[in-house]
PDB file of C-alpha atoms in Angstrom:
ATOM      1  CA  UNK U   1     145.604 185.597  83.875  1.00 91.00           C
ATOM      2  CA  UNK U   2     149.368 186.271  83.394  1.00 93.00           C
ATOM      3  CA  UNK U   3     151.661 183.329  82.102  1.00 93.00           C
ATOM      4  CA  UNK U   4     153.393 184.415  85.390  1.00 93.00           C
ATOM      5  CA  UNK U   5     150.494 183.267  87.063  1.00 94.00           C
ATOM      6  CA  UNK U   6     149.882 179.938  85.214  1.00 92.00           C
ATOM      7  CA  UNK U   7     153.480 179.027  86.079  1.00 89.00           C
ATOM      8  CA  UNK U   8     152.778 180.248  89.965  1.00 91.00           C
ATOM      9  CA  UNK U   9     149.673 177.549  90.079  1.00 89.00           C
ATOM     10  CA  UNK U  10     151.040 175.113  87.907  1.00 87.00           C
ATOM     11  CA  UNK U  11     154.002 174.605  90.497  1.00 86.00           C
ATOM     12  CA  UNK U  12     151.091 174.431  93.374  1.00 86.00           C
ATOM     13  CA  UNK U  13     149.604 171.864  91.601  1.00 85.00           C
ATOM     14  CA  UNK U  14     152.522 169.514  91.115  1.00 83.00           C
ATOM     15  CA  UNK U  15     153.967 170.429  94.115  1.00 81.00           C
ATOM     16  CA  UNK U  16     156.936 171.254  92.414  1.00 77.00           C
ATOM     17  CA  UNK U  17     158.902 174.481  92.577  1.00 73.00           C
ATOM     18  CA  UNK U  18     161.583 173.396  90.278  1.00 80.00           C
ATOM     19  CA  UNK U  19     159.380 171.954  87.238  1.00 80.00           C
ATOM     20  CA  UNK U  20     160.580 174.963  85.285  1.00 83.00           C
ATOM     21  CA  UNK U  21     164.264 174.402  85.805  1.00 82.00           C
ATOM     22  CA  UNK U  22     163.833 171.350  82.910  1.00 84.00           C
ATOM     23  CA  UNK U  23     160.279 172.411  81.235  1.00 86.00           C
ATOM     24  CA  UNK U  24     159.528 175.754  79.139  1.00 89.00           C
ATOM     25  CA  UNK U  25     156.788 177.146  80.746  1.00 90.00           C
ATOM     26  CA  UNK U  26     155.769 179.229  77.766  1.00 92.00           C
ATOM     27  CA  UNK U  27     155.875 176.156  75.598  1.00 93.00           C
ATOM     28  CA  UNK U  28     153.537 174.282  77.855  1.00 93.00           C
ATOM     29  CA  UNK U  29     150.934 177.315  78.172  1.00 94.00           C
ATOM     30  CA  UNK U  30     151.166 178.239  74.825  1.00 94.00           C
ATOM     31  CA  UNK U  31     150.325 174.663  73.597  1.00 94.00           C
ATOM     32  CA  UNK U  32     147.310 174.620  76.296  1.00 94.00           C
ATOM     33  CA  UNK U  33     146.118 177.731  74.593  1.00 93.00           C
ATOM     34  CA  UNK U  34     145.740 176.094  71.583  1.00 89.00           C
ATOM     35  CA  UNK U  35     144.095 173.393  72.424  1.00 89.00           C
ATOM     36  CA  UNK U  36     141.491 175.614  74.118  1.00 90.00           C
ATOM     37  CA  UNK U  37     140.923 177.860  71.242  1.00 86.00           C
ATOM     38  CA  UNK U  38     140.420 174.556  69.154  1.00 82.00           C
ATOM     39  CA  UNK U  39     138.005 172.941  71.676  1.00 85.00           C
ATOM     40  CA  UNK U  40     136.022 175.703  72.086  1.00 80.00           C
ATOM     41  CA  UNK U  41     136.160 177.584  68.351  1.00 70.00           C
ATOM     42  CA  UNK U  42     133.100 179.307  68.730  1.00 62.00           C
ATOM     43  CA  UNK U  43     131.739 180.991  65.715  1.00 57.00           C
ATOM     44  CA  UNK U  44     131.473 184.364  67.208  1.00 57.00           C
ATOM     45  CA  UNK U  45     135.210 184.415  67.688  1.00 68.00           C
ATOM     46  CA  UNK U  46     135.589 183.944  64.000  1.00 80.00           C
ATOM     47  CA  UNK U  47     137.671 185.808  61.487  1.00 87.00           C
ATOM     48  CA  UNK U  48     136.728 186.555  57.556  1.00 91.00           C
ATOM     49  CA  UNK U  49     139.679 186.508  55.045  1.00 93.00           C
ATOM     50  CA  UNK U  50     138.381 187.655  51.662  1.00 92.00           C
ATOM     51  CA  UNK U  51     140.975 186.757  48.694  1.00 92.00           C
ATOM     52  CA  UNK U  52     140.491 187.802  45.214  1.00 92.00           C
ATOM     53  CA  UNK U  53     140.798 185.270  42.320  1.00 91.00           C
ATOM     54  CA  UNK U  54     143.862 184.872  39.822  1.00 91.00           C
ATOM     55  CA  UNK U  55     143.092 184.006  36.131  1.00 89.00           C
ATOM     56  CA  UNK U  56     144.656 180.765  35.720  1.00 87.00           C
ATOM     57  CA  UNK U  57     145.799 179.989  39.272  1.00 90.00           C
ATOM     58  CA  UNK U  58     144.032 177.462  41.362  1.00 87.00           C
ATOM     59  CA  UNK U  59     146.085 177.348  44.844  1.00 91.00           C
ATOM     60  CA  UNK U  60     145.839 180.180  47.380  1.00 94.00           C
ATOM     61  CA  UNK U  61     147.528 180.542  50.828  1.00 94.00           C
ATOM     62  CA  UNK U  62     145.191 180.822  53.782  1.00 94.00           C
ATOM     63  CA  UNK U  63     145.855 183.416  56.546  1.00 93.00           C
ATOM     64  CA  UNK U  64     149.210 183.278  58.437  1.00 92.00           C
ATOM     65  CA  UNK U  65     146.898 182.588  61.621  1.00 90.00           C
ATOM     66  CA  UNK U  66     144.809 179.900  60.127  1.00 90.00           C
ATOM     67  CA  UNK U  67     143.761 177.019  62.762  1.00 85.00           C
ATOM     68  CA  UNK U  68     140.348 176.275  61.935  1.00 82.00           C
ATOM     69  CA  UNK U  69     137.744 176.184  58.950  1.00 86.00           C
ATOM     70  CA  UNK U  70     134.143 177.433  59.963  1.00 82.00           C
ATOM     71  CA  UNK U  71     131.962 176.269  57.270  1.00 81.00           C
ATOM     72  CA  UNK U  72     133.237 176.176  53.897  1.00 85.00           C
ATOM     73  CA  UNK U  73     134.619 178.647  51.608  1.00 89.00           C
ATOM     74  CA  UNK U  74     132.435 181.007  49.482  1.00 90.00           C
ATOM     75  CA  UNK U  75     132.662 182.071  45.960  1.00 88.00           C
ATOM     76  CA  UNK U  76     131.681 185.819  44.749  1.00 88.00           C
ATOM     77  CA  UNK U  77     131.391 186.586  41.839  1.00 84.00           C
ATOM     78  CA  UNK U  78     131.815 190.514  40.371  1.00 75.00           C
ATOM     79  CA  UNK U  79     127.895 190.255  40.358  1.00 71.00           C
ATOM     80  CA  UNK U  80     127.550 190.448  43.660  1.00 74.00           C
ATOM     81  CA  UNK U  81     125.988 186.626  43.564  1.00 80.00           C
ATOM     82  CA  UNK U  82     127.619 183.937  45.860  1.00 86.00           C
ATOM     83  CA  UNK U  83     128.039 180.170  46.770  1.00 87.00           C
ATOM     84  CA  UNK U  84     129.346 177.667  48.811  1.00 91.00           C
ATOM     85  CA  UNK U  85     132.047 175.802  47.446  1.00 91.00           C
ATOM     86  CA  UNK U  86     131.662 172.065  48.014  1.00 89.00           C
ATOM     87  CA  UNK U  87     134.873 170.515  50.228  1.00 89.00           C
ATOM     88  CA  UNK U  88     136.258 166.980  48.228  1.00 85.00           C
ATOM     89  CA  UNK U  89     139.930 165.497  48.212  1.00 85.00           C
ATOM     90  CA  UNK U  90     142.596 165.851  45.669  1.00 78.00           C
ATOM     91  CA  UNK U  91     142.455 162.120  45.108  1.00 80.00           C
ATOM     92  CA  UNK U  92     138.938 162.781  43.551  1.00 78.00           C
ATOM     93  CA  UNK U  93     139.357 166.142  42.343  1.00 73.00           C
ATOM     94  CA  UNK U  94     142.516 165.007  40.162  1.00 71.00           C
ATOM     95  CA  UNK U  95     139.696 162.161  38.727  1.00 71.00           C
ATOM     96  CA  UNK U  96     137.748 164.932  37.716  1.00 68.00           C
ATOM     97  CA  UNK U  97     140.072 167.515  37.096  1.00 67.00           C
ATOM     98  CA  UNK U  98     142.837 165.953  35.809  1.00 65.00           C
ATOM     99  CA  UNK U  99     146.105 167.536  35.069  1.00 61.00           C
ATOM    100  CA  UNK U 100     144.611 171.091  35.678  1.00 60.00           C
ATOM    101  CA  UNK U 101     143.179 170.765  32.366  1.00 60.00           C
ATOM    102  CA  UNK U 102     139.428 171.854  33.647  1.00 72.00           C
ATOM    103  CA  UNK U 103     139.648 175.625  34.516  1.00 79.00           C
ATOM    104  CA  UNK U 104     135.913 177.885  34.940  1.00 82.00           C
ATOM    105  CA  UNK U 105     134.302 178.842  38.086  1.00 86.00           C
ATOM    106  CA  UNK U 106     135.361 176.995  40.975  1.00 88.00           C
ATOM    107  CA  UNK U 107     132.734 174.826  42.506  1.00 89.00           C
ATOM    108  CA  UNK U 108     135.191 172.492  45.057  1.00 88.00           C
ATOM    109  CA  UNK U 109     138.051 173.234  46.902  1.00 90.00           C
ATOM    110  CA  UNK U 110     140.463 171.002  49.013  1.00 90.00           C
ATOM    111  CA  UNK U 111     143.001 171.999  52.321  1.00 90.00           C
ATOM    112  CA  UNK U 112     146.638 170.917  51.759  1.00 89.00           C
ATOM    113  CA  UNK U 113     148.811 172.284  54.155  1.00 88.00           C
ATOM    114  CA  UNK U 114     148.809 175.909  54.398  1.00 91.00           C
ATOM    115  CA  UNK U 115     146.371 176.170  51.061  1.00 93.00           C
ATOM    116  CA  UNK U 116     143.372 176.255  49.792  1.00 92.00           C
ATOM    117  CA  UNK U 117     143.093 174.467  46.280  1.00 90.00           C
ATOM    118  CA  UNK U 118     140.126 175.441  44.304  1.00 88.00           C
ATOM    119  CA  UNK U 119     138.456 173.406  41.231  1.00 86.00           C
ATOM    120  CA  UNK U 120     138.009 173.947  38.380  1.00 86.00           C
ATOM    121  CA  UNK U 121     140.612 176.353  38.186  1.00 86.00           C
ATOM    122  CA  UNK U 122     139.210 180.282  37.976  1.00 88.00           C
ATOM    123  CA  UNK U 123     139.450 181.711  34.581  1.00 85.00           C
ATOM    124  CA  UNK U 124     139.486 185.288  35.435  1.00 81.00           C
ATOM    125  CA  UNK U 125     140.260 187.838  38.530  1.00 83.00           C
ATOM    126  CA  UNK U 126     136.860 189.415  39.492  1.00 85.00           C
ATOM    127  CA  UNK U 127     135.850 186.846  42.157  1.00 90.00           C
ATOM    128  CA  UNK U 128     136.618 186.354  45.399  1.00 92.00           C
ATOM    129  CA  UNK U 129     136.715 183.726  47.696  1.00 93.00           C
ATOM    130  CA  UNK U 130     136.235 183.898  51.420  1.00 92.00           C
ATOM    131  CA  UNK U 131     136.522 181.881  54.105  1.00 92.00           C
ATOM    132  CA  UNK U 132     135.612 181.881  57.758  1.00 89.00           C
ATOM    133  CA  UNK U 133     138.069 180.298  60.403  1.00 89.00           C
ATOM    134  CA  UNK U 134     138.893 180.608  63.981  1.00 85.00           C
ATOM    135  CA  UNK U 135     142.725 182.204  64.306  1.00 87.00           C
ATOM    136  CA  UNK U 136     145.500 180.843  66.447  1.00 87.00           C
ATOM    137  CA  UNK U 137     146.164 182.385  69.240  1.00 89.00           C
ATOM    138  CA  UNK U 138     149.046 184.876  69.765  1.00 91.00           C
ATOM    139  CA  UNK U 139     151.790 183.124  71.407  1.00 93.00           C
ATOM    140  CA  UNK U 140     152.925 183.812  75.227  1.00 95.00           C
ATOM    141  CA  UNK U 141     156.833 184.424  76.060  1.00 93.00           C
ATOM    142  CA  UNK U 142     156.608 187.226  78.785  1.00 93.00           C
ATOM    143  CA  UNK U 143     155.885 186.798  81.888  1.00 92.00           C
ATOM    144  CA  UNK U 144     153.068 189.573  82.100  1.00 95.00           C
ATOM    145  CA  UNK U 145     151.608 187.998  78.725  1.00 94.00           C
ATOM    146  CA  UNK U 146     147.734 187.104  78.751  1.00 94.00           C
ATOM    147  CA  UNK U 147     146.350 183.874  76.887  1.00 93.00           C
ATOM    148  CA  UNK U 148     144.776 185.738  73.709  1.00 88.00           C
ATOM    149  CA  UNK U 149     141.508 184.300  74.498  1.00 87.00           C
ATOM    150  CA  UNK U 150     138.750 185.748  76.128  1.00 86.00           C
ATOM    151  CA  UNK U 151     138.931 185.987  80.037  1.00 89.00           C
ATOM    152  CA  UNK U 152     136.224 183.957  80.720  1.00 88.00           C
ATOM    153  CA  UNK U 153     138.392 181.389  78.910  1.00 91.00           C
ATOM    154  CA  UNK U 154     141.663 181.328  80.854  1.00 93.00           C
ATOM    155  CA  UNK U 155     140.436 178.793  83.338  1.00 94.00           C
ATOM    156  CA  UNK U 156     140.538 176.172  80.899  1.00 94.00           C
ATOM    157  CA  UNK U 157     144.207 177.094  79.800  1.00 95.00           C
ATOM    158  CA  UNK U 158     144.833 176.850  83.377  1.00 94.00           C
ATOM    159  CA  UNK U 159     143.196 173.190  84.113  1.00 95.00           C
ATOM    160  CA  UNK U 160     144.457 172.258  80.728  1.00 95.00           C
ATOM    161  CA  UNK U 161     148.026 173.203  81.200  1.00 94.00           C
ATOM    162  CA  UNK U 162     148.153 171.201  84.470  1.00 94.00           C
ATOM    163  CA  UNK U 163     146.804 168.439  82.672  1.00 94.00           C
ATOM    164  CA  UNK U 164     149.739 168.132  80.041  1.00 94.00           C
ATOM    165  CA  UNK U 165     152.450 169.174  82.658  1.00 92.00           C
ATOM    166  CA  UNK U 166     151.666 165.984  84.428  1.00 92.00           C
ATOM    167  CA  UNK U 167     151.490 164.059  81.030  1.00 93.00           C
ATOM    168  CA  UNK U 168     155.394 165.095  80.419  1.00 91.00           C
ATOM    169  CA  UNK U 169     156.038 164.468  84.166  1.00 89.00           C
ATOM    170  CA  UNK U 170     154.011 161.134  83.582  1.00 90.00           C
ATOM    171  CA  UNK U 171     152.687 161.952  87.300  1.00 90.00           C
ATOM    172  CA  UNK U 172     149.689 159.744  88.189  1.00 92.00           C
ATOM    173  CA  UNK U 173     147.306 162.536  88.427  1.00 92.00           C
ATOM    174  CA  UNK U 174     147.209 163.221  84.991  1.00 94.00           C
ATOM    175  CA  UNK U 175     143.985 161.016  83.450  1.00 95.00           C
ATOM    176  CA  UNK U 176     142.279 162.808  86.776  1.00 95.00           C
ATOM    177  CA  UNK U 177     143.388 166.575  85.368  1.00 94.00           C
ATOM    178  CA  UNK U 178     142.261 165.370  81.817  1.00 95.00           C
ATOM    179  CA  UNK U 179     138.864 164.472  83.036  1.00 95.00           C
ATOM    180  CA  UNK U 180     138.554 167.529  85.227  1.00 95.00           C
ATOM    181  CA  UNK U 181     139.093 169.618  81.988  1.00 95.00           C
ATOM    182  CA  UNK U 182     136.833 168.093  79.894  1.00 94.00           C
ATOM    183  CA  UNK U 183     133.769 168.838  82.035  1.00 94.00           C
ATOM    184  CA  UNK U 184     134.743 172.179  82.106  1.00 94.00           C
ATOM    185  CA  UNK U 185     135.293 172.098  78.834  1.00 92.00           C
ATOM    186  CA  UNK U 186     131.354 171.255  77.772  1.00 90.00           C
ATOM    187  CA  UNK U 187     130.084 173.079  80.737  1.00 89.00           C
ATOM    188  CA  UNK U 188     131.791 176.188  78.793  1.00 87.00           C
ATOM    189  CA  UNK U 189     130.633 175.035  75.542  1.00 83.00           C
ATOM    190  CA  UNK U 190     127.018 174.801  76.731  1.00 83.00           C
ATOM    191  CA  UNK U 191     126.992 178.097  78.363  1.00 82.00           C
ATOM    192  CA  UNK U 192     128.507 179.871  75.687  1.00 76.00           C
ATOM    193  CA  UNK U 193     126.180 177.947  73.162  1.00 74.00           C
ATOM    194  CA  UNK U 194     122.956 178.807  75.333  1.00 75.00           C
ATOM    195  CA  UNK U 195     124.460 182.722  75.562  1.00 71.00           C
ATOM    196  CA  UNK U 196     124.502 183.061  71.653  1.00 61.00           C
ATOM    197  CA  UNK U 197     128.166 182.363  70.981  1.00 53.00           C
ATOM    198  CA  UNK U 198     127.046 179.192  68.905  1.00 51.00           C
ATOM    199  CA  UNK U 199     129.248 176.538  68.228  1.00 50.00           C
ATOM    200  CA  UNK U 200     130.320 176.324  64.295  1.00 50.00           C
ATOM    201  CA  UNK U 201     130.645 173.510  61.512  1.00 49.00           C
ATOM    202  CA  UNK U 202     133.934 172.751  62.115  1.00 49.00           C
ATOM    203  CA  UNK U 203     134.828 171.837  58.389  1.00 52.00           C
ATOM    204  CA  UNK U 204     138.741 171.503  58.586  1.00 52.00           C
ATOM    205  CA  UNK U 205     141.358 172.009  61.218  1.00 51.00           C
ATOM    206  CA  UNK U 206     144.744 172.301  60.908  1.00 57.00           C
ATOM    207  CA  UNK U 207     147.001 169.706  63.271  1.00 53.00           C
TER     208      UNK U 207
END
């Protein structure tokens, strides 16, 4: 399904041929196709981003398409040996970590921003951490642009871009279009969890 296309049904829904004269269609679709790949965010779509430890340096950037967190982080070490690294909050971390003072192998690690923070902070630059996470998806601006989402998935772009066109158009159908998509929404989730897709621990997402 083309963004063309959403635009074409979009204006059959709202019975509106001019919506697009004052709304950015692309804008709209694109933010629908978030939300989808955020609702749904099934493990099997997930990406691996390996990064190797710094001696000394505690705060790493996370991938440039970073959305959401499947699981949490992992630790290896040059040994080959691994382990989960324990999510916490800076508040506490800073309790038991203060000043950056602590440094050894990393056993927490928070999410600030576009970061990952690990603590103590690594003393050498043989490990590696990894972490799991569900990308976001490539953004639409021509016409004959796709939702970069699995087919089967477009449908719920679809019913969830006509549901937040009439929220900007404040048009009384919109709780109805909300509803709509959230039943397909968990009839998706429950076939694609029944198929094998699995849905993941959903430890952090970025908003």
């Amino acid at each position: 399904m083309t963004l063309a296309q959403l635009k074409t049904f979009c204006e059959y829904e709202s019975n509106n041929n001019r919506v697009w004269n004052k709304y950015d269609a692309a804008t709209i679709a694109n933010a629908a196709t978030n939300r989808v790949a955020l609702d749904i965010a099934f493990r099997a779509e997930a990406k691996v981003s390996s990064t190797p430890t710094v001696n000394a340096q505690r705060t790493y950037s996370l991938p440039a398409d970073f959305a959401v967190l499947v699981g949490d982080p992992t630790i290896e070490f040059a040994g080959g040996t691994d382990r989960a690294l324990l999510p916490s909050s800076v508040e506490e971390l800073d309790i038991v970590y203060p000043n950056d003072a602590t440094a050894g192998d990393p056993t927490h690690y928070v999410i600030v921003g576009d970061t990952i923070i690990c603590y103590p902070t690594p003393t050498n630059a043989t490990s590696t951490i990894r972490i799991r996470y569900i990308p976001t998806p490539t953004a639409m601006s021509a016409t004959t642009d796709s939702p970069s989402l699995p087919a089967r998935h477009h449908e719920l772009v679809k019913d969830r871009m006509v549901a937040d066109l009439y929220g900007i158009l404040g048009d009384a159908r919109y709780k109805e279009a909300v509803v709509k998509y959230e039943v397909a929404l968990q009839r998706t989730r429950l076939r694609e969890a029944l198929a094998g897709g699995s849905l993941p621990q959903v430890a952090w997402m970025k908003r």
